[in-house]
Short mmCIF file of C-alpha atoms in Angstrom, two decimals:
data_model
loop_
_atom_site.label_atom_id
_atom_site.label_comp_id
_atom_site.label_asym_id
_atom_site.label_seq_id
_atom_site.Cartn_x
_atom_site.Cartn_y
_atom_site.Cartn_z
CA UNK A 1480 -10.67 -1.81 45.70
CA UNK A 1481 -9.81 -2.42 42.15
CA UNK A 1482 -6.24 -3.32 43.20
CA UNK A 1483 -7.97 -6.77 45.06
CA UNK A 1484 -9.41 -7.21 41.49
CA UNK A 1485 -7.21 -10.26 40.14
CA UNK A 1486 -5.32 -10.57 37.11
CA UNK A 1487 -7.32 -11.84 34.45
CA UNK A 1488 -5.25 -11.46 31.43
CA UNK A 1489 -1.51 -11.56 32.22
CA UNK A 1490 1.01 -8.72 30.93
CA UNK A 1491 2.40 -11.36 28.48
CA UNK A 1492 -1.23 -12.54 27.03
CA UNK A 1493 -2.16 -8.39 26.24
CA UNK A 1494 1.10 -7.90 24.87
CA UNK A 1495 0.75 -10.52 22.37
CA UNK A 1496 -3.01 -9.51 21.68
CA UNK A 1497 -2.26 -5.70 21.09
CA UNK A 1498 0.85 -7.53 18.48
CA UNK A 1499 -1.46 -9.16 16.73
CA UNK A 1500 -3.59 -6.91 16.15
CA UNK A 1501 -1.44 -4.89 14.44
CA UNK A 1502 -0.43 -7.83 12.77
CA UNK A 1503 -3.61 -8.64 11.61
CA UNK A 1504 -4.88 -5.26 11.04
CA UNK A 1505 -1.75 -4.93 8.22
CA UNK A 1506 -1.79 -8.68 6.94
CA UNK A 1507 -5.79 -8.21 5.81
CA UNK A 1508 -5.72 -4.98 4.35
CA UNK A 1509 -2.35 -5.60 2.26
CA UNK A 1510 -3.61 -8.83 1.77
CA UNK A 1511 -6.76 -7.23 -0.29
CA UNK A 1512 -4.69 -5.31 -1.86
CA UNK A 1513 -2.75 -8.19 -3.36
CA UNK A 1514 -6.03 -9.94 -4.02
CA UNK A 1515 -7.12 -7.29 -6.52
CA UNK A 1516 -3.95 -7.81 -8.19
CA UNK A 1517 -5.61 -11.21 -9.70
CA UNK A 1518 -9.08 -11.53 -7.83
CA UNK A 1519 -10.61 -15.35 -8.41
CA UNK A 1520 -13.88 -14.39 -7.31
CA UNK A 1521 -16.18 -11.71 -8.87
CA UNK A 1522 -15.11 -9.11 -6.99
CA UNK A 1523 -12.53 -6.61 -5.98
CA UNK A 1524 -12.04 -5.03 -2.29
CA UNK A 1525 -11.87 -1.27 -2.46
CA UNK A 1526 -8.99 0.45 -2.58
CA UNK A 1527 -9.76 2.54 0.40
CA UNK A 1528 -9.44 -0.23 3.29
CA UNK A 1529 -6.74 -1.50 1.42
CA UNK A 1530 -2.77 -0.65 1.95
CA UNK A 1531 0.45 -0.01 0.13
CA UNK A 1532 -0.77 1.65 -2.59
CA UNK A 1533 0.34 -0.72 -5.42
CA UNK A 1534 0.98 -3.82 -5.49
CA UNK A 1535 4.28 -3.87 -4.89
CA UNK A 1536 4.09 -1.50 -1.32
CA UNK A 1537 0.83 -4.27 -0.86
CA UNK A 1538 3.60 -7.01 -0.88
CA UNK A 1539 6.21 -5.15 1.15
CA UNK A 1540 3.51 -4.86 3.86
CA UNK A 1541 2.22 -8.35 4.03
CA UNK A 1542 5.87 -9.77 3.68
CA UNK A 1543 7.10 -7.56 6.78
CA UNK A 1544 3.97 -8.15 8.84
CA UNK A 1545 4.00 -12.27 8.28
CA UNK A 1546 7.19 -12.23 10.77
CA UNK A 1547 5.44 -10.36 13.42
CA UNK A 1548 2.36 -12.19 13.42
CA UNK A 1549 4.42 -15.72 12.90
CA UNK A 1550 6.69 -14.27 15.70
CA UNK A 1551 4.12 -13.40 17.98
CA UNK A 1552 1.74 -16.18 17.54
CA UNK A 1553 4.52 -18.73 17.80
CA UNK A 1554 5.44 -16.98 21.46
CA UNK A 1555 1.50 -16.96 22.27
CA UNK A 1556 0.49 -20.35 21.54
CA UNK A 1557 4.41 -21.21 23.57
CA UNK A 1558 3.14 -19.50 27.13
CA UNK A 1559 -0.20 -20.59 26.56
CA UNK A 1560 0.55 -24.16 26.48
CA UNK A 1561 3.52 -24.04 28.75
CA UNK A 1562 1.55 -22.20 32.01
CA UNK A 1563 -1.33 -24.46 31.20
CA UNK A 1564 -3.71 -21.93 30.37
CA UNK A 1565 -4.19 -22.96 27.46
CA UNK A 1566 -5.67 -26.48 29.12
CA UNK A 1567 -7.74 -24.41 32.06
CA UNK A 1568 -9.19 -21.48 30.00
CA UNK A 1569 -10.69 -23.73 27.16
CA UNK A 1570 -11.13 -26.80 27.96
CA UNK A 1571 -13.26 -29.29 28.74
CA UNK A 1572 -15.27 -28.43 25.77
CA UNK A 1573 -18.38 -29.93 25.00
CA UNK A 1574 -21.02 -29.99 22.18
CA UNK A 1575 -24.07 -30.11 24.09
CA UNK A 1576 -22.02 -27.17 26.66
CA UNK A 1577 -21.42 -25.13 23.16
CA UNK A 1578 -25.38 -25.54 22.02
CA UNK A 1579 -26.68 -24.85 25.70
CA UNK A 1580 -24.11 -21.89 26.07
CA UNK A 1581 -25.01 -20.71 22.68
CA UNK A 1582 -28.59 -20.75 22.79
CA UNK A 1583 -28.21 -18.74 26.17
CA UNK A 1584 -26.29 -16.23 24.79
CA UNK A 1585 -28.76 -15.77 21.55
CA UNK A 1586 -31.23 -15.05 24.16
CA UNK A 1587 -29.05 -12.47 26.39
CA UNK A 1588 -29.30 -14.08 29.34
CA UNK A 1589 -25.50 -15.82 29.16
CA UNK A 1590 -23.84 -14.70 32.85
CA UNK A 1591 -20.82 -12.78 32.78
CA UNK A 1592 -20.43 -12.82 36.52
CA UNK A 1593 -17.01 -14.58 36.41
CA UNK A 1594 -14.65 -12.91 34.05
CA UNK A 1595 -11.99 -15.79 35.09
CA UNK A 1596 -14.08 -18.09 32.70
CA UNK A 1597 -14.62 -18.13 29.34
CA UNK A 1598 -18.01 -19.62 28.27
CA UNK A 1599 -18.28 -22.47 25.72
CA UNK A 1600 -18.74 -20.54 23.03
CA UNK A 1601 -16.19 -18.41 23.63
CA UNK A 1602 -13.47 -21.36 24.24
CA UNK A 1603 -14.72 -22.48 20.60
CA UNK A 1604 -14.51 -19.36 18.81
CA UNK A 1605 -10.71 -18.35 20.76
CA UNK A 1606 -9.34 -22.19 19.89
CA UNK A 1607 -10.82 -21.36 16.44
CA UNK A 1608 -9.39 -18.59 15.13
CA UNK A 1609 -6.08 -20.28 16.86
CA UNK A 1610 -6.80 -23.03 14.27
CA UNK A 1611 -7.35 -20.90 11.62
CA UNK A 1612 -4.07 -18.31 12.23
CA UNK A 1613 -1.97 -21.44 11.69
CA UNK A 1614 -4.10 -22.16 8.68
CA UNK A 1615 -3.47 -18.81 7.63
CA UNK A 1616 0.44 -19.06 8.16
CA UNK A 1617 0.72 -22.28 6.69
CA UNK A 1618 -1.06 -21.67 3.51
CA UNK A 1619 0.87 -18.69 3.28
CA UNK A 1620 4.24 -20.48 3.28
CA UNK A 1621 2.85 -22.57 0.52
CA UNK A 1622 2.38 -19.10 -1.53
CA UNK A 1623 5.16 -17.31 -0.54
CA UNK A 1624 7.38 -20.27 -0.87
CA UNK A 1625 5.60 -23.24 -3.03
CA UNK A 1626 8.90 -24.98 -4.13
CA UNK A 1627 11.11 -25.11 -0.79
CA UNK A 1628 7.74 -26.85 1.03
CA UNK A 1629 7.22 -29.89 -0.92
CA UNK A 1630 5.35 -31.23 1.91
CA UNK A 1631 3.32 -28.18 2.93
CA UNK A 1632 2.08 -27.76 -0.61
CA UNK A 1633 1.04 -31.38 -1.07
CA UNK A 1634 -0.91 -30.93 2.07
CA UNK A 1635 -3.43 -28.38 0.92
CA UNK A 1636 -2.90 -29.58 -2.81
CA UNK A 1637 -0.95 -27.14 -4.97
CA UNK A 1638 -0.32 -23.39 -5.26
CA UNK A 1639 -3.68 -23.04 -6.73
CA UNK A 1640 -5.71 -24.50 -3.34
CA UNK A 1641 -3.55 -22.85 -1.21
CA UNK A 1642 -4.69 -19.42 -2.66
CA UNK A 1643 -8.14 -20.42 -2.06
CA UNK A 1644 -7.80 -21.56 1.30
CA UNK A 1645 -5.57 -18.60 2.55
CA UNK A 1646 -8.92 -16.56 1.26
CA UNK A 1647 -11.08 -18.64 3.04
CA UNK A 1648 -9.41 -18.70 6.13
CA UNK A 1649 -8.57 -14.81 5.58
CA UNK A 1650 -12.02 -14.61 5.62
CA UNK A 1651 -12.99 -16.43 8.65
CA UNK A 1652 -10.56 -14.88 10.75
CA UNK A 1653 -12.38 -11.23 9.48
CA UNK A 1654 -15.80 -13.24 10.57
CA UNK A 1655 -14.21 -13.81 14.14
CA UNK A 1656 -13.04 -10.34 14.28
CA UNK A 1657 -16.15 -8.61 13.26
CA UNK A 1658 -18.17 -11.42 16.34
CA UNK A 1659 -15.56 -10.78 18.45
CA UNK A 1660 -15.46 -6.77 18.15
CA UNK A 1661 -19.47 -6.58 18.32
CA UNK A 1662 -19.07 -8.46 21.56
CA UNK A 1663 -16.73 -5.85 23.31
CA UNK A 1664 -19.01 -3.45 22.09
CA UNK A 1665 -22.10 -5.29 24.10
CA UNK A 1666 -19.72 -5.60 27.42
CA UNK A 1667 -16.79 -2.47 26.84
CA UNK A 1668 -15.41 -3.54 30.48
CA UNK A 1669 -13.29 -6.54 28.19
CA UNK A 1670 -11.67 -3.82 26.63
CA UNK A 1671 -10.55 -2.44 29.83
CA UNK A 1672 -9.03 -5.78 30.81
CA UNK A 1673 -7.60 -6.74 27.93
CA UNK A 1674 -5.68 -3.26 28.55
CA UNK A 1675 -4.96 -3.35 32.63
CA UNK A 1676 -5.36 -7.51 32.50
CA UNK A 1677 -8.42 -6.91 34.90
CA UNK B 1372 -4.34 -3.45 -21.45
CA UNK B 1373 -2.52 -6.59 -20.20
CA UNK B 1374 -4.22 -9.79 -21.16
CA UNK B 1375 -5.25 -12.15 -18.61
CA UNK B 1376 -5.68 -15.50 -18.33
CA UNK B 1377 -9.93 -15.86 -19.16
CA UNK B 1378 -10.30 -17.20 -15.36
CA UNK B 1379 -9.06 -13.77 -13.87
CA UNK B 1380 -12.69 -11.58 -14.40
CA UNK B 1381 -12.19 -7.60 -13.93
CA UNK B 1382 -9.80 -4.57 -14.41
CA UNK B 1383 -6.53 -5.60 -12.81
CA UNK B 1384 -4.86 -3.34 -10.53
CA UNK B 1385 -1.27 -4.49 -11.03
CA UNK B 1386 -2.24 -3.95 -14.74
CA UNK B 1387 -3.48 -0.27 -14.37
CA UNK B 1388 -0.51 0.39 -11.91
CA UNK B 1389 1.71 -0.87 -14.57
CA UNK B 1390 -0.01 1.48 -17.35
CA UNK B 1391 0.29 4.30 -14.91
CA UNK B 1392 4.02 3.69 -14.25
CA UNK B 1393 4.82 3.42 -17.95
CA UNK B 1394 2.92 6.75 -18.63
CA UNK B 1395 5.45 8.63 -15.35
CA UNK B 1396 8.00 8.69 -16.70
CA UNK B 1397 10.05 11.25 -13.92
CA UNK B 1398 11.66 9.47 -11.81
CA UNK B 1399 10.52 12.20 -9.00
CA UNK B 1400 6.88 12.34 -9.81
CA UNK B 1401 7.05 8.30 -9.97
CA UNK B 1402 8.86 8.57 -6.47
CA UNK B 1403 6.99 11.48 -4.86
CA UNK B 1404 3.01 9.49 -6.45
CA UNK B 1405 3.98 5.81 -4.86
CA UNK B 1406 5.39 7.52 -1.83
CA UNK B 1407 1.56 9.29 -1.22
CA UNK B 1408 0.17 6.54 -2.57
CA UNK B 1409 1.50 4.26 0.12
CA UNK B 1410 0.97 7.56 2.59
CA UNK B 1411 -2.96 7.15 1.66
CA UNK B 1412 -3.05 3.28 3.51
CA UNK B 1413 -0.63 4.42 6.17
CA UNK B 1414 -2.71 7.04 7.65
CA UNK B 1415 -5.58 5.59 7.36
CA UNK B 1416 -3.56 2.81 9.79
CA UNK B 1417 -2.17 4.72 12.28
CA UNK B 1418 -2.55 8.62 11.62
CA UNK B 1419 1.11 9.06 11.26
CA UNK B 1420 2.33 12.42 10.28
CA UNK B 1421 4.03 12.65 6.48
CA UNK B 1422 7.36 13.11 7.63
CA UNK B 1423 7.56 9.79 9.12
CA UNK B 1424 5.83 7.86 5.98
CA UNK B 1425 9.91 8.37 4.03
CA UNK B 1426 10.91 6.33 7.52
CA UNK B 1427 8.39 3.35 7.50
CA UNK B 1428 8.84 2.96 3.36
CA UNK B 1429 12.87 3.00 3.93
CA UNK B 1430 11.89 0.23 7.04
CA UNK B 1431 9.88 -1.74 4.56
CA UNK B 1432 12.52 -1.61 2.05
CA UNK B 1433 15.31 -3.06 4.82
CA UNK B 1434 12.49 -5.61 5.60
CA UNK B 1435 12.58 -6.71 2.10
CA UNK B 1436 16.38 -6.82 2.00
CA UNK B 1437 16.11 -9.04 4.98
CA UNK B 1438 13.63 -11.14 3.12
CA UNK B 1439 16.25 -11.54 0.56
CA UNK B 1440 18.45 -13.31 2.55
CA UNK B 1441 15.80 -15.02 4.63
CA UNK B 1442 14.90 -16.51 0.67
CA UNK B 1443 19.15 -17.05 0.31
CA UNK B 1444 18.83 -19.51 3.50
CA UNK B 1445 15.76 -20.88 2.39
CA UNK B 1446 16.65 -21.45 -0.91
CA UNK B 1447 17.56 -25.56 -2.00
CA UNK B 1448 19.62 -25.68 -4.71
CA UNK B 1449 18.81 -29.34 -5.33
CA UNK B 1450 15.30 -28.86 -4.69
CA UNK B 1451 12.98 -29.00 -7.96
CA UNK B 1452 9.71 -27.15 -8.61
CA UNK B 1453 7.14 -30.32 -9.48
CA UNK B 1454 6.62 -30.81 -13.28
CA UNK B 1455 3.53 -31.74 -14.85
CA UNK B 1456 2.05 -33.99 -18.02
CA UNK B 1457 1.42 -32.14 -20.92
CA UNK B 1458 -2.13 -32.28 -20.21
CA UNK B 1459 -2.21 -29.79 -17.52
CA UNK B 1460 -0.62 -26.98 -19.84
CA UNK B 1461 -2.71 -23.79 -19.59
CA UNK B 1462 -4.13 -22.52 -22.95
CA UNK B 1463 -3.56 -19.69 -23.78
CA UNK B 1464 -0.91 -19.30 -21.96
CA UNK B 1465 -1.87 -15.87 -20.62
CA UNK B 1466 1.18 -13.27 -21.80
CA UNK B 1467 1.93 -10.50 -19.15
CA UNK B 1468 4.69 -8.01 -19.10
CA UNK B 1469 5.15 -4.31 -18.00
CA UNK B 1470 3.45 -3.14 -21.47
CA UNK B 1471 0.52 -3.85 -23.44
CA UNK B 1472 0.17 -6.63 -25.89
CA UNK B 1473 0.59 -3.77 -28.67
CA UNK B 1474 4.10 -2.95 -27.60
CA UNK B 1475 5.41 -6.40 -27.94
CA UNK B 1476 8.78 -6.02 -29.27
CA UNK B 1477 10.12 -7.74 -32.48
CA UNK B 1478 13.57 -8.81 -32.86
CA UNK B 1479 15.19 -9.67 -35.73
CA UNK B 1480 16.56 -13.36 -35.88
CA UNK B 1481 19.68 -13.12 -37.90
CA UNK B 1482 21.40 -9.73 -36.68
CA UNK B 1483 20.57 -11.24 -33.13
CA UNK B 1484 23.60 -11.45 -30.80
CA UNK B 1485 23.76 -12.68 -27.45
CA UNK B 1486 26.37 -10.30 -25.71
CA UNK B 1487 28.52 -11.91 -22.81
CA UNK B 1488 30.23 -9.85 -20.49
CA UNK B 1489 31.26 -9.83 -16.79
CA UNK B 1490 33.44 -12.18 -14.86
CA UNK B 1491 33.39 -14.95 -17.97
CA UNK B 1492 36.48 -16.13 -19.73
CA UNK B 1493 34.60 -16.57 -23.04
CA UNK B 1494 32.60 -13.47 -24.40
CA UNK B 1495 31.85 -13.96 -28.02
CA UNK B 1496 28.68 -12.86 -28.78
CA UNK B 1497 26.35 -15.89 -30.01
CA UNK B 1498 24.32 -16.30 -32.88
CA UNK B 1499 20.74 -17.47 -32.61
CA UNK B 1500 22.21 -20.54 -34.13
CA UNK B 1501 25.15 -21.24 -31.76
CA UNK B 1502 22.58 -21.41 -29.09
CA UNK B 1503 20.36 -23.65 -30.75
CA UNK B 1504 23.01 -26.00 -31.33
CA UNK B 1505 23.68 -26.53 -27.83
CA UNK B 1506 22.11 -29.47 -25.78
CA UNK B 1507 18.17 -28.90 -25.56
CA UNK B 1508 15.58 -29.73 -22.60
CA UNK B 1509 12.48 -29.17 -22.40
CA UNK B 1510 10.47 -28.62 -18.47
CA UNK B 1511 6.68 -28.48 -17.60
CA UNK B 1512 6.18 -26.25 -14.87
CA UNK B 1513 4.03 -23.65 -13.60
CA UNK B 1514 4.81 -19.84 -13.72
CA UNK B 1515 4.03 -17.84 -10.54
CA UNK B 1516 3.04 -14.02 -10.93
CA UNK B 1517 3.58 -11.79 -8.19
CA UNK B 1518 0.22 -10.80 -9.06
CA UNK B 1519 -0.85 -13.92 -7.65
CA UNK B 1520 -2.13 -16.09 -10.74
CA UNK B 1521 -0.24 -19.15 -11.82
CA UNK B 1522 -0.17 -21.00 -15.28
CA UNK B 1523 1.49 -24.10 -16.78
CA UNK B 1524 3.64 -24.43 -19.63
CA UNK B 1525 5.90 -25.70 -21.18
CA UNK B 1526 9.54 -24.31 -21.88
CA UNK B 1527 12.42 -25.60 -23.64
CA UNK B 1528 15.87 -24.98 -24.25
CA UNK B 1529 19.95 -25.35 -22.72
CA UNK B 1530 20.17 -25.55 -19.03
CA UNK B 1531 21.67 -22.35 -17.49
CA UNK B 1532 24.44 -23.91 -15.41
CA UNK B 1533 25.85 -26.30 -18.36
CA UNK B 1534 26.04 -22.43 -20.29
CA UNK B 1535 27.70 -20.49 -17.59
CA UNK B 1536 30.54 -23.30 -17.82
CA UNK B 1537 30.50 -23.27 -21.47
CA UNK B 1538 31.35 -19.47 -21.30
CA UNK B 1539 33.85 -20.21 -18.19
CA UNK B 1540 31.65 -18.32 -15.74
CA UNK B 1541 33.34 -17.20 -12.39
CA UNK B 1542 30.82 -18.92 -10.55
CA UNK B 1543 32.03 -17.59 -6.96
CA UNK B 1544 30.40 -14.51 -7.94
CA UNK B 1545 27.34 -13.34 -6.47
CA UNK B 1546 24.59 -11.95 -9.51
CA UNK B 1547 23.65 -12.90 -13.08
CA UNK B 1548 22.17 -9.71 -14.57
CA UNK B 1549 20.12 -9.88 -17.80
CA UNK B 1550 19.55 -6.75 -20.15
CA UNK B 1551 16.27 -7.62 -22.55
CA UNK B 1552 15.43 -5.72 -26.00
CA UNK B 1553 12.27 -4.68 -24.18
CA UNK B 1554 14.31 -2.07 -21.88
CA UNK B 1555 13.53 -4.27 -19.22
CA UNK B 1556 16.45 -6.03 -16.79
CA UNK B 1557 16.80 -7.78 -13.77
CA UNK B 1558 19.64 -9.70 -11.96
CA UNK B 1559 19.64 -13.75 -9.89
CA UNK B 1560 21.71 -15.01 -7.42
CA UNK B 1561 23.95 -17.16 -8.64
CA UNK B 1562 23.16 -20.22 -6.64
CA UNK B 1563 19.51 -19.99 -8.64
CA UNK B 1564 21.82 -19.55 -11.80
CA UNK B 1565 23.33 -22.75 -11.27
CA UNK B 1566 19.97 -24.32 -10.51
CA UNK B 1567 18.97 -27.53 -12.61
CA UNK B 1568 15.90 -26.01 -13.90
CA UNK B 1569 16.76 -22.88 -14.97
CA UNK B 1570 17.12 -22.06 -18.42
CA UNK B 1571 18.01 -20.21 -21.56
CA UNK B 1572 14.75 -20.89 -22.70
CA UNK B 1573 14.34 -20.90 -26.61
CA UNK B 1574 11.08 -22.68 -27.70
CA UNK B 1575 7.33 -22.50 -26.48
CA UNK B 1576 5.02 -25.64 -26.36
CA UNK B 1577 7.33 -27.53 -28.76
CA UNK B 1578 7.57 -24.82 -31.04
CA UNK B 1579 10.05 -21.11 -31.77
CA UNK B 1580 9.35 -18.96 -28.49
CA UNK B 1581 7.21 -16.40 -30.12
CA UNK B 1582 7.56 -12.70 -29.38
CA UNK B 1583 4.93 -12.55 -26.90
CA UNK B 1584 7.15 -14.72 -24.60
CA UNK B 1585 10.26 -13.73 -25.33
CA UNK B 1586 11.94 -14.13 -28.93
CA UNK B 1587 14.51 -14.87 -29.48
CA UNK B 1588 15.11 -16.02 -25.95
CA UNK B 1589 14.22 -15.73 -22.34
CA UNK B 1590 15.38 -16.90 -18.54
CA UNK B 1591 12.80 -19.65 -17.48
CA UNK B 1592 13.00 -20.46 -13.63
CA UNK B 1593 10.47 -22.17 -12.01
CA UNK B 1594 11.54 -21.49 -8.65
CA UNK B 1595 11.22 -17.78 -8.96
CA UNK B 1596 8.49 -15.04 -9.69
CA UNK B 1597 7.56 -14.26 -13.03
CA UNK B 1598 8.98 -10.64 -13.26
CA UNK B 1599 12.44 -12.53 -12.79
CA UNK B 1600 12.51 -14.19 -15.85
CA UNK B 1601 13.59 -11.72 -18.22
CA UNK B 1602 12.52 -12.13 -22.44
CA UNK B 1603 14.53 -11.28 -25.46
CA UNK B 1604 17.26 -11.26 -23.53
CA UNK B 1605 20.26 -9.70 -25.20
CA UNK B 1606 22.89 -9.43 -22.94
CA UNK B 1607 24.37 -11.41 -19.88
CA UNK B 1608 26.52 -10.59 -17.58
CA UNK B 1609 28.11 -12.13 -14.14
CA UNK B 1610 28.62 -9.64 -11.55
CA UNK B 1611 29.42 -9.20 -8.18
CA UNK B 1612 27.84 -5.50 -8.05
CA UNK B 1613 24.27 -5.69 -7.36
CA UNK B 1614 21.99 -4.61 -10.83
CA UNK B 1615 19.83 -4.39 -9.30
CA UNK B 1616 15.87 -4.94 -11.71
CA UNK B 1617 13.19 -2.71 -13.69
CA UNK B 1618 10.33 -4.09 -10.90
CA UNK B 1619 12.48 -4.62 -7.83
CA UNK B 1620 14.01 -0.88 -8.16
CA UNK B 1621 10.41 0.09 -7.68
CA UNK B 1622 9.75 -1.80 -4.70
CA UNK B 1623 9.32 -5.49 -6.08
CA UNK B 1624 11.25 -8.06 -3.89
CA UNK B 1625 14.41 -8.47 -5.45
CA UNK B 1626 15.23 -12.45 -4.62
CA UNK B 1627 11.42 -13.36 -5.90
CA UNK B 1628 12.13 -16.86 -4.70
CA UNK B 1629 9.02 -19.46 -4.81
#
């Protein structure tokens, strides 16, 4: 019976997923780490959920793990575009579907009956954090290399804004991850087929 | 301590690391503390046994060679880091080195000499006043620290390349390695050697470098890291032997390209 189920996630869309994960998982927390080095805020993130040690093995981490995620996000966004899914899964998108869905969903009663579609406020939150990854990356160039992208760094204003907006956007992409993993907790079977795609 | 600029609130933990280091001084207990150090974060990652942590730091220390050249590639000799008007100079410039503001070293003007050595066809030692008679320039540019805070100043002195043909420099070869009255050293490419902005840098705001940046003189490049610009810098020498640095033998990125 399950083997009628259809494919919801394709091999190549959990592949990437489970990538970036790790990706993620090693950017943020060697990403603190650095952070504390110079913190522009009034706090520090403890040095428990942070990794490499020092700053140094912080940097050696984040500068290893920006390929992968670069890598692997490049090759996502590639297949999602080029076998369209990236057009069927999340769009059209509305702002009166994204209110009505989301006002649904605050009240429990948003249907899951057809794991094939994504509701509006999911298709806003996934093309988000899409958004915000290539934020992430591209104020992240600016840091890592502020002189070779003129451009880049004129874009988000200098090395100083750029800190500040990697933060920021760090920090949103923890917000989506923290909505994201409370919702697999509410519905575990998403776990299952973002593992066996169904 | 390390003084910060006033902006940055809170114990620093490059600061404290740097403290720590200074205060392990076996090069095994260094080795054996940073390698459980970084075991702490691993395991709490992935659960990986300790035998395996020697394989992922030696794979993160390939990584970083690979970002090396990855930096090479990137790396525009013709490209300059922006400048800015006087106005934008950060004050006090914040001072920052592997040592405490207590340890800054002092060194004496007139039995300073500049040794030359390496692949160069001219290695007399120079006088502090030899170098100040050379051609001066002065830049206004920001200094990045790995650490991740950035301040403006302003740096003058001769420009690198015109030097390194002044002393007939082989400049085929592939490092520039500095050895500073502080103990510290590090080592450039040489394409960053040759680059317009970078400079034997001999005056402050206008004014004598003081010790806390670098008497009598110190490497200014604004298109690297700040832990590559070596102060009171007392010898040069061009190499094709990788030297290797004080920070990047511990783990810091040795191209440090911005």
């Amino acid at each position: 019976m399950t083997d009628s189920m259809p494919t919801i996630h394709p091999a190549w869309l959990r592949l990437t997923h489970w990538l970036n994960v790790i990706a993620v998982v090693i950017l943020v927390m060697s990403g603190w780490r650095i952070y504390n080095a110079a913190p522009f805020f009034d706090f520090k993130f403890a040095s428990e959920i942070t990794l490499g040690g020092w700053l140094g093995g912080a940097i050696q981490w984040h500068f290893a793990a920006m390929w992968l995620l670069a890598a692997n996000g490049l090759i996502y966004l590639l297949l999602n575009a080029g076998t369209g899914r990236l057009w069927t899964k999340f769009f059209p998108l509305s702002p009166r579907a994204i209110v009505t869905d989301l006002r649904t969903a605050l009240r429990g009663r948003l249907s899951h009956d057809d794991p094939q579609q994504y509701n509006s406020v999911q298709r806003l939150a996934y093309l988000f954090v899409m958004v915000d990854s290539v934020l992430l990356v591209l104020s992240g160039l600016v840091l890592w290399k502020s002189v070779q992208f003129p451009l880049l760094r004129e874009l988000l204003g200098d090395y100083e804004t750029a800190r500040r907006v990697h933060f920021f956007a760090m920090a949103a992409l923890v917000g989506f991850v923290a909505v994201h993993l409370a919702m697999v907790a509410l519905l575990p079977r998403t776990l299952l087929t973002m593992i066996r795609g169904r | 301590m390390i003084r910060k600029s006033p902006k940055l609130a809170g114990v620093d933990a490059a600061a404290v690391i740097k403290e720590a280091l200074q205060r392990i001084d076996v090069p095994s207990r260094r080795k054996f503390l940073q390698s459980s150090l970084t075991l702490g974060g691993l395991s709490l990652l992935t659960g990986c046994s300790l035998v395996e942590a020697g394989g992922i730091e030696k794979a993160l220390m390939k990584i970083s060679r690979f970002n090396d050249a990855a930096q090479a590639w990137l790396f525009d000799p013709s490209r300059l880091a922006p400048t800015y008007p006087e106005s934008m100079i950060t004050r006090p410039f914040p001072f920052n080195a592997y040592y405490g503001a207590d340890k800054i070293r002092q060194v004496d003007a007139d039995s300073y000499r500049l040794e030359v050595t390496g692949l160069v066809a001219d290695k007399h030692a120079w006088t502090l006043d030899e170098l100040r008679a050379l051609p001066q320039t002065d830049q206004v540019t920001r200094h990045i620290c790995v650490e991740g805070w950035s301040a403006i100043g302003k740096w003058g002195g001769v420009t690198f390349s015109s030097f390194l043909a002044r002393i007939g420099a082989d400049t085929s070869a592939k490092y520039v390695g500095f050895k500073c009255a502080d103990d510290y050293y590090t080592s450039i490419d040489m394409p960053t050697a040759l680059h317009p902005q970078t400079q034997l840098t001999l005056s402050y705001d206008g004014a004598t470098l003081p010790p806390k940046y670098g008497f009598p003189m110190k490497l200014r490049m604004p298109t690297k890291l700040g832990y590559k610009n070596p102060k009171h810098i007392q010898a040069i020498f061009v190499t094709n032997t990788y030297p290797g640095g004080f920070w990047e033998d511990q783990g810091y990125n040795w191209f440090g390209g911005i």
